[in-house]
GROMACS .gro file of C-alpha atoms in nm:
model
  375
    1MET     CA    1   0.290   0.312   0.453
    2LEU     CA    2   0.198   0.175   0.788
    3ALA     CA    3   0.215  -0.200   0.816
    4SER     CA    4  -0.017  -0.242   1.112
    5SER     CA    5   0.130  -0.455   1.386
    6MET     CA    6  -0.006  -0.760   1.561
    7LYS     CA    7   0.035  -0.843   1.931
    8ASP     CA    8   0.415  -0.833   1.977
    9GLU     CA    9   0.500  -0.662   1.652
   10ALA     CA   10   0.616  -0.304   1.629
   11ILE     CA   11   0.416  -0.016   1.483
   12THR     CA   12   0.608   0.052   1.165
   13LEU     CA   13   0.616   0.303   0.882
   14ILE     CA   14   0.752   0.177   0.549
   15SER     CA   15   0.807   0.459   0.305
   16CYS     CA   16   0.947   0.548  -0.039
   17HIS     CA   17   1.050   0.873  -0.212
   18LEU     CA   18   0.847   0.856  -0.532
   19PRO     CA   19   0.657   1.180  -0.607
   20ASN     CA   20   0.361   1.026  -0.788
   21VAL     CA   21   0.299   0.716  -0.580
   22ARG     CA   22  -0.065   0.628  -0.544
   23LEU     CA   23  -0.239   0.410  -0.287
   24ARG     CA   24  -0.575   0.257  -0.358
   25HIS     CA   25  -0.796   0.100  -0.091
   26ASN     CA   26  -1.155  -0.014  -0.149
   27GLY     CA   27  -1.135   0.098  -0.510
   28PHE     CA   28  -1.006   0.453  -0.467
   29LEU     CA   29  -0.670   0.604  -0.557
   30LYS     CA   30  -0.503   0.845  -0.315
   31HIS     CA   31  -0.176   1.032  -0.363
   32ALA     CA   32   0.084   0.947  -0.101
   33THR     CA   33   0.438   1.062  -0.028
   34TRP     CA   34   0.688   0.796   0.072
   35ALA     CA   35   1.066   0.768   0.167
   36ALA     CA   36   1.336   0.480   0.069
   37LEU     CA   37   1.524   0.107   0.096
   38LEU     CA   38   1.468  -0.279   0.053
   39ALA     CA   39   1.454  -0.572  -0.175
   40SER     CA   40   1.292  -0.832  -0.395
   41GLY     CA   41   1.157  -1.183  -0.434
   42LEU     CA   42   1.195  -1.359  -0.768
   43PHE     CA   43   0.961  -1.565  -0.983
   44ALA     CA   44   1.045  -1.725  -1.319
   45TYR     CA   45   0.919  -1.440  -1.535
   46GLN     CA   46   0.838  -1.459  -1.903
   47LEU     CA   47   0.782  -1.083  -1.904
   48THR     CA   48   1.054  -0.829  -1.822
   49ARG     CA   49   1.086  -0.771  -1.449
   50PRO     CA   50   1.081  -0.399  -1.361
   51PRO     CA   51   1.355  -0.240  -1.147
   52GLU     CA   52   1.321  -0.241  -0.770
   53ILE     CA   53   1.185   0.057  -0.577
   54PRO     CA   54   1.392   0.131  -0.263
   55PHE     CA   55   1.207   0.147   0.071
   56GLU     CA   56   1.305   0.241   0.427
   57LYS     CA   57   1.143   0.116   0.747
   58HIS     CA   58   1.076   0.353   1.040
   59THR     CA   59   0.972   0.206   1.377
   60LEU     CA   60   0.738   0.445   1.560
   61ASP     CA   61   0.647   0.238   1.863
   62LEU     CA   62   0.739  -0.107   1.996
   63GLY     CA   63   0.385  -0.147   2.127
   64SER     CA   64   0.117  -0.342   1.946
   65SER     CA   65  -0.217  -0.302   1.773
   66GLU     CA   66  -0.448  -0.482   1.532
   67SER     CA   67  -0.518  -0.191   1.295
   68ALA     CA   68  -0.402   0.153   1.186
   69ALA     CA   69  -0.522   0.467   1.007
   70ILE     CA   70  -0.362   0.765   0.836
   71ALA     CA   71  -0.540   1.102   0.867
   72ASP     CA   72  -0.490   1.464   0.970
   73ILE     CA   73  -0.608   1.426   1.329
   74ASN     CA   74  -0.522   1.774   1.460
   75GLY     CA   75  -0.606   1.973   1.149
   76ASP     CA   76  -0.255   2.110   1.088
   77GLY     CA   77  -0.239   1.991   0.728
   78ARG     CA   78  -0.008   1.696   0.802
   79LEU     CA   79  -0.105   1.330   0.789
   80ASP     CA   80  -0.084   1.166   1.131
   81ILE     CA   81  -0.100   0.797   1.222
   82VAL     CA   82  -0.352   0.628   1.451
   83SER     CA   83  -0.289   0.282   1.590
   84GLY     CA   84  -0.445   0.118   1.893
   85GLU     CA   85  -0.488   0.351   2.188
   86ASN     CA   86  -0.263   0.623   2.049
   87TRP     CA   87  -0.222   0.865   1.764
   88TYR     CA   88   0.117   0.981   1.643
   89GLU     CA   89   0.154   1.344   1.545
   90ALA     CA   90   0.351   1.430   1.231
   91PRO     CA   91   0.621   1.523   1.155
   92HIS     CA   92   0.802   1.390   1.465
   93TRP     CA   93   0.545   1.119   1.548
   94THR     CA   94   0.471   1.252   1.897
   95LYS     CA   95   0.264   0.992   2.081
   96HIS     CA   96  -0.078   1.092   2.220
   97HIS     CA   97  -0.285   0.845   2.423
   98PHE     CA   98  -0.654   0.918   2.357
   99ARG     CA   99  -0.856   0.606   2.440
  100ASP     CA  100  -0.853   0.268   2.615
  101ILE     CA  101  -0.923  -0.055   2.425
  102LEU     CA  102  -1.032  -0.394   2.556
  103TYR     CA  103  -0.749  -0.650   2.566
  104THR     CA  104  -0.877  -1.007   2.582
  105ASN     CA  105  -0.779  -1.355   2.460
  106TYR     CA  106  -0.442  -1.213   2.346
  107TYR     CA  107  -0.615  -0.964   2.115
  108ILE     CA  108  -0.638  -0.588   2.124
  109ASP     CA  109  -1.006  -0.569   2.035
  110ASP     CA  110  -0.993  -0.292   1.778
  111LEU     CA  111  -0.994  -0.468   1.443
  112SER     CA  112  -1.058  -0.164   1.223
  113THR     CA  113  -0.976   0.206   1.253
  114LEU     CA  114  -1.132   0.421   0.981
  115PRO     CA  115  -1.095   0.801   0.948
  116LEU     CA  116  -1.426   0.976   0.877
  117ASP     CA  117  -1.580   1.307   0.983
  118VAL     CA  118  -1.893   1.136   1.115
  119ASP     CA  119  -2.065   1.444   1.260
  120ARG     CA  120  -1.938   1.678   0.983
  121ASP     CA  121  -1.788   1.928   1.229
  122GLY     CA  122  -1.463   1.957   1.034
  123HIS     CA  123  -1.263   1.720   1.256
  124ILE     CA  124  -1.167   1.367   1.150
  125ASP     CA  125  -1.336   1.113   1.376
  126LEU     CA  126  -1.259   0.740   1.389
  127VAL     CA  127  -1.492   0.448   1.315
  128THR     CA  128  -1.385   0.130   1.495
  129SER     CA  129  -1.506  -0.226   1.539
  130GLY     CA  130  -1.430  -0.523   1.761
  131TRP     CA  131  -1.493  -0.897   1.772
  132PHE     CA  132  -1.514  -0.967   2.144
  133SER     CA  133  -1.692  -0.644   2.234
  134LYS     CA  134  -1.944  -0.703   1.952
  135LYS     CA  135  -1.924  -0.333   1.885
  136LEU     CA  136  -1.927  -0.101   1.587
  137ALA     CA  137  -1.864   0.251   1.715
  138TRP     CA  138  -1.723   0.592   1.632
  139TRP     CA  139  -1.492   0.810   1.837
  140LYS     CA  140  -1.559   1.183   1.830
  141ASN     CA  141  -1.256   1.402   1.773
  142PRO     CA  142  -1.278   1.696   2.018
  143GLY     CA  143  -1.056   1.916   1.803
  144ARG     CA  144  -0.865   2.182   1.995
  145THR     CA  145  -1.114   2.204   2.282
  146GLY     CA  146  -0.900   1.991   2.513
  147ALA     CA  147  -1.194   1.761   2.587
  148PRO     CA  148  -1.139   1.384   2.581
  149TRP     CA  149  -1.238   1.175   2.283
  150SER     CA  150  -1.584   1.019   2.332
  151GLU     CA  151  -1.710   0.683   2.204
  152HIS     CA  152  -2.053   0.645   2.042
  153ALA     CA  153  -2.195   0.297   1.973
  154ILE     CA  154  -2.344   0.216   1.632
  155GLU     CA  155  -2.410  -0.158   1.677
  156THR     CA  156  -2.361  -0.378   1.985
  157SER     CA  157  -2.516  -0.715   1.893
  158TRP     CA  158  -2.272  -0.900   1.668
  159PRO     CA  159  -1.899  -0.980   1.658
  160ILE     CA  160  -1.728  -0.791   1.375
  161GLU     CA  161  -1.429  -0.928   1.184
  162PHE     CA  162  -1.342  -0.602   1.009
  163THR     CA  163  -1.500  -0.286   0.870
  164PHE     CA  164  -1.423  -0.078   0.561
  165LEU     CA  165  -1.493   0.263   0.414
  166VAL     CA  166  -1.651   0.210   0.072
  167ASP     CA  167  -1.849   0.390  -0.197
  168LEU     CA  168  -2.201   0.247  -0.205
  169ASP     CA  169  -2.390   0.559  -0.314
  170ASN     CA  170  -2.171   0.578  -0.628
  171ASP     CA  171  -2.057   0.937  -0.574
  172GLY     CA  172  -1.688   0.852  -0.611
  173LYS     CA  173  -1.615   0.894  -0.238
  174ALA     CA  174  -1.541   0.609   0.003
  175ASP     CA  175  -1.740   0.747   0.296
  176GLU     CA  176  -1.993   0.472   0.364
  177ILE     CA  177  -1.929   0.218   0.641
  178LEU     CA  178  -1.943  -0.156   0.560
  179PRO     CA  179  -1.884  -0.398   0.850
  180GLN     CA  180  -1.845  -0.772   0.808
  181PHE     CA  181  -2.042  -0.924   1.092
  182GLY     CA  182  -1.903  -1.254   1.214
  183ASP     CA  183  -2.236  -1.429   1.269
  184PRO     CA  184  -2.434  -1.566   0.970
  185LYS     CA  185  -2.756  -1.466   1.149
  186ALA     CA  186  -2.648  -1.101   1.146
  187PRO     CA  187  -2.783  -0.887   0.862
  188LEU     CA  188  -2.556  -0.758   0.590
  189ALA     CA  189  -2.586  -0.381   0.620
  190TRP     CA  190  -2.408  -0.056   0.539
  191TYR     CA  191  -2.418   0.283   0.707
  192GLU     CA  192  -2.400   0.640   0.584
  193ARG     CA  193  -2.391   0.981   0.746
  194GLY     CA  194  -2.731   1.146   0.773
  195PRO     CA  195  -2.856   1.475   0.921
  196GLY     CA  196  -2.939   1.305   1.251
  197GLY     CA  197  -2.645   1.067   1.267
  198LEU     CA  198  -2.557   0.740   1.097
  199VAL     CA  199  -2.831   0.576   0.888
  200LYS     CA  200  -2.841   0.196   0.851
  201HIS     CA  201  -2.933   0.027   0.521
  202GLU     CA  202  -2.997  -0.348   0.530
  203VAL     CA  203  -2.895  -0.537   0.216
  204SER     CA  204  -2.969  -0.893   0.326
  205PRO     CA  205  -3.117  -1.053   0.641
  206ARG     CA  206  -2.805  -1.269   0.671
  207SER     CA  207  -2.430  -1.244   0.635
  208TYR     CA  208  -2.221  -1.454   0.399
  209GLY     CA  209  -1.905  -1.547   0.586
  210HIS     CA  210  -1.555  -1.415   0.652
  211GLY     CA  211  -1.468  -1.153   0.391
  212ILE     CA  212  -1.639  -0.864   0.216
  213GLY     CA  213  -1.577  -0.615  -0.060
  214VAL     CA  214  -1.725  -0.353  -0.292
  215GLY     CA  215  -1.689  -0.297  -0.666
  216ASP     CA  216  -1.877  -0.292  -0.994
  217VAL     CA  217  -1.888  -0.664  -1.079
  218ASN     CA  218  -2.125  -0.643  -1.377
  219ALA     CA  219  -1.997  -0.312  -1.519
  220ASP     CA  220  -2.333  -0.136  -1.492
  221GLY     CA  221  -2.190   0.171  -1.321
  222ARG     CA  222  -2.316   0.072  -0.975
  223ASN     CA  223  -2.094  -0.069  -0.699
  224ASP     CA  224  -2.198  -0.414  -0.581
  225ILE     CA  225  -2.112  -0.600  -0.259
  226LEU     CA  226  -1.886  -0.906  -0.276
  227THR     CA  227  -1.877  -1.192  -0.023
  228PRO     CA  228  -1.699  -1.531   0.002
  229GLU     CA  229  -2.016  -1.698  -0.133
  230GLY     CA  230  -2.086  -1.469  -0.427
  231TRP     CA  231  -2.192  -1.112  -0.494
  232LEU     CA  232  -2.500  -0.897  -0.439
  233GLU     CA  233  -2.604  -0.685  -0.734
  234ALA     CA  234  -2.683  -0.325  -0.643
  235PRO     CA  235  -3.025  -0.188  -0.736
  236ALA     CA  236  -3.067   0.151  -0.903
  237ASN     CA  237  -3.121   0.302  -0.558
  238PRO     CA  238  -2.879   0.136  -0.312
  239ARG     CA  239  -3.082   0.268  -0.018
  240SER     CA  240  -3.392   0.072  -0.121
  241GLY     CA  241  -3.483  -0.204  -0.359
  242ASN     CA  242  -3.367  -0.561  -0.384
  243TRP     CA  243  -3.001  -0.661  -0.392
  244SER     CA  244  -2.993  -0.974  -0.611
  245PHE     CA  245  -2.756  -1.245  -0.488
  246HIS     CA  246  -2.536  -1.427  -0.741
  247PRO     CA  247  -2.372  -1.740  -0.586
  248GLU     CA  248  -2.098  -1.760  -0.847
  249TRP     CA  249  -1.806  -1.869  -0.626
  250SER     CA  250  -1.748  -2.017  -0.281
  251PHE     CA  251  -1.450  -1.970  -0.048
  252LYS     CA  252  -1.370  -1.994   0.319
  253ALA     CA  253  -1.220  -1.704   0.513
  254LEU     CA  254  -1.121  -1.420   0.279
  255GLY     CA  255  -0.997  -1.066   0.332
  256PHE     CA  256  -1.130  -0.772   0.130
  257LEU     CA  257  -1.252  -0.852  -0.223
  258TYR     CA  258  -1.149  -0.599  -0.488
  259VAL     CA  259  -1.285  -0.553  -0.840
  260ALA     CA  260  -1.035  -0.468  -1.116
  261ASP     CA  261  -0.973  -0.565  -1.478
  262VAL     CA  262  -0.658  -0.768  -1.415
  263ASN     CA  263  -0.597  -0.897  -1.769
  264ASN     CA  264  -0.723  -0.591  -1.961
  265ASP     CA  265  -0.994  -0.784  -2.144
  266GLY     CA  266  -1.265  -0.534  -2.054
  267ARG     CA  267  -1.430  -0.758  -1.793
  268PRO     CA  268  -1.417  -0.684  -1.418
  269ASP     CA  269  -1.214  -0.947  -1.230
  270VAL     CA  270  -1.185  -1.007  -0.854
  271ILE     CA  271  -0.873  -0.998  -0.632
  272SER     CA  272  -0.866  -1.135  -0.277
  273SER     CA  273  -0.667  -1.338  -0.023
  274MET     CA  274  -0.708  -1.635   0.210
  275ALA     CA  275  -0.708  -1.450   0.541
  276HIS     CA  276  -0.638  -1.757   0.757
  277ASP     CA  277  -0.457  -1.985   0.513
  278TYR     CA  278  -0.209  -1.973   0.223
  279GLY     CA  279  -0.292  -1.781  -0.090
  280ILE     CA  280  -0.337  -1.450  -0.268
  281PHE     CA  281  -0.535  -1.495  -0.589
  282TRP     CA  282  -0.748  -1.338  -0.858
  283LEU     CA  283  -1.065  -1.461  -1.023
  284GLU     CA  284  -1.077  -1.419  -1.399
  285ASN     CA  285  -1.420  -1.320  -1.524
  286LYS     CA  286  -1.496  -1.564  -1.808
  287GLY     CA  287  -1.846  -1.424  -1.863
  288ASP     CA  288  -2.191  -1.573  -1.795
  289GLY     CA  289  -2.119  -1.612  -1.423
  290ARG     CA  290  -1.806  -1.824  -1.476
  291TRP     CA  291  -1.482  -1.746  -1.290
  292GLU     CA  292  -1.135  -1.900  -1.313
  293LYS     CA  293  -0.903  -1.884  -1.012
  294HIS     CA  294  -0.538  -1.782  -1.063
  295ILE     CA  295  -0.286  -1.800  -0.776
  296ILE     CA  296  -0.068  -1.491  -0.730
  297ASP     CA  297   0.136  -1.635  -0.441
  298ASP     CA  298   0.067  -1.920  -0.199
  299SER     CA  299   0.413  -1.948  -0.043
  300TRP     CA  300   0.319  -1.780   0.288
  301SER     CA  301   0.005  -1.773   0.501
  302GLN     CA  302  -0.239  -1.532   0.668
  303PRO     CA  303  -0.250  -1.243   0.417
  304HIS     CA  304  -0.548  -1.100   0.607
  305ALA     CA  305  -0.509  -0.746   0.471
  306VAL     CA  306  -0.441  -0.649   0.110
  307THR     CA  307  -0.442  -0.294  -0.028
  308LEU     CA  308  -0.433  -0.200  -0.397
  309VAL     CA  309  -0.139   0.028  -0.479
  310ASP     CA  310   0.021   0.199  -0.778
  311PHE     CA  311   0.378   0.263  -0.661
  312ARG     CA  312   0.512   0.360  -1.004
  313GLY     CA  313   0.234   0.607  -1.080
  314GLY     CA  314   0.138   0.446  -1.410
  315HIS     CA  315  -0.213   0.328  -1.321
  316ASN     CA  316  -0.092  -0.031  -1.294
  317ILE     CA  317  -0.237  -0.279  -1.047
  318GLY     CA  318  -0.022  -0.352  -0.742
  319LEU     CA  319  -0.097  -0.527  -0.413
  320LEU     CA  320   0.051  -0.434  -0.074
  321THR     CA  321   0.012  -0.703   0.191
  322GLY     CA  322   0.183  -0.882   0.477
  323LYS     CA  323   0.158  -1.183   0.702
  324ARG     CA  324  -0.067  -1.137   1.003
  325TYR     CA  325   0.089  -1.248   1.331
  326MET     CA  326  -0.075  -1.550   1.501
  327ALA     CA  327  -0.422  -1.459   1.372
  328HIS     CA  328  -0.595  -1.740   1.561
  329ASN     CA  329  -0.333  -1.760   1.835
  330GLY     CA  330  -0.122  -2.005   1.636
  331GLU     CA  331  -0.399  -2.232   1.505
  332ASP     CA  332  -0.390  -2.121   1.140
  333PRO     CA  333  -0.175  -2.306   0.882
  334GLY     CA  334   0.172  -2.153   0.874
  335ALA     CA  335   0.099  -1.933   1.174
  336ARG     CA  336   0.448  -1.973   1.321
  337GLU     CA  337   0.637  -1.902   1.000
  338PRO     CA  338   0.830  -1.573   0.965
  339LEU     CA  339   0.648  -1.243   0.928
  340GLY     CA  340   0.687  -1.042   0.611
  341VAL     CA  341   0.561  -0.741   0.417
  342TYR     CA  342   0.537  -0.767   0.039
  343TRP     CA  343   0.405  -0.593  -0.265
  344TYR     CA  344   0.308  -0.756  -0.593
  345GLU     CA  345   0.327  -0.581  -0.927
  346ARG     CA  346   0.113  -0.692  -1.218
  347LEU     CA  347   0.305  -0.762  -1.539
  348ILE     CA  348   0.093  -0.798  -1.850
  349GLY     CA  349   0.186  -0.881  -2.208
  350PRO     CA  350   0.080  -0.601  -2.445
  351GLN     CA  351  -0.039  -0.842  -2.714
  352THR     CA  352  -0.110  -1.174  -2.540
  353LYS     CA  353  -0.262  -1.024  -2.222
  354GLN     CA  354  -0.057  -1.282  -2.030
  355VAL     CA  355  -0.058  -1.188  -1.660
  356GLU     CA  356   0.236  -1.244  -1.423
  357TRP     CA  357   0.311  -1.091  -1.084
  358ALA     CA  358   0.648  -0.959  -0.964
  359LYS     CA  359   0.692  -1.016  -0.591
  360HIS     CA  360   0.884  -0.747  -0.401
  361VAL     CA  361   0.994  -0.816  -0.041
  362LEU     CA  362   0.980  -0.504   0.178
  363ASP     CA  363   1.049  -0.678   0.509
  364TYR     CA  364   1.104  -1.039   0.615
  365GLY     CA  365   1.179  -1.221   0.938
  366GLY     CA  366   1.136  -0.922   1.168
  367ARG     CA  367   0.852  -0.786   1.381
  368THR     CA  368   0.650  -0.627   1.101
  369GLY     CA  369   0.351  -0.791   0.936
  370GLY     CA  370   0.029  -0.693   0.765
  371GLY     CA  371  -0.221  -0.709   1.049
  372ILE     CA  372  -0.593  -0.681   0.978
  373GLN     CA  373  -0.573  -0.341   0.811
  374ILE     CA  374  -0.319  -0.171   0.583
  375PRO     CA  375  -0.444   0.186   0.528
   0.00000   0.00000   0.00000
């Protein structure tokens, strides 16, 4: 797993040797192969704490970046790593510089890096977004032609906090693009690949604040869009029709909002994090538009990126996250506290449905954090 680095952090691979490990991001499970070493954090558990999984950290580059991606860039069947201006070729992580990125205000202005074959030519391209450049763009992979990578703008009018690959056409594939524009006057929109390029679909004439997500909130079989101010209910045809807004909660700056049945009561719950403050939490769906907040951990700040994982291969809910480094250049609460990378494992009582979370510390006090994106 790549814990994407921030400013003066290192680009780091944290891996484990479990054959059936699964990684889930934006609601989708992917098989992953890992490698081995590190430790644990303890809560006062009522339920039995599971044994630790060993992890090992590999430092690929002492440079810095705001995001990272894992994909087969050169088509050799191996998963490579992309971070910042470079991609790292497996299995020896050979460094290839392929683009230049704006550096301004102490930020490398590439806040998302998403692997997607945009032009369907068989080569994995990269969708990127930036705050200061106000740009959503994609980089064309030239394949083995020897030509340079080329950038193609999608939007150039609004600052973008982050962007995700999601499933909004309900085909089971996370290949639609969902940016979170950083201006409330910007429309909430998603993009899909069409025969003539990317097609934009506007959901709302305005945006709803820092944080965005996708999942089936009302269990009708259609993926909805979640925001810090509530959720937008998907119509039968997500490309047209009205997305009904449900203002059922209100938060400040969040990361990605996931939908999952945390307590196994048959209702979809919500998992998210306070991107610029203390707190990872879940919202229990009490029915009739009522939600109860439960803290998972509020002992460290700036969990900007959270990815759903299943490290034990048993279809259990796990969260992989880490502290972002100086997200607002030191102005956030707890910004100068030590970096760390953690994963949280849901523990649930078979009869009572009591939910607890086991905290596992993968790295602490070093140069590795969670960044804006954990692929």
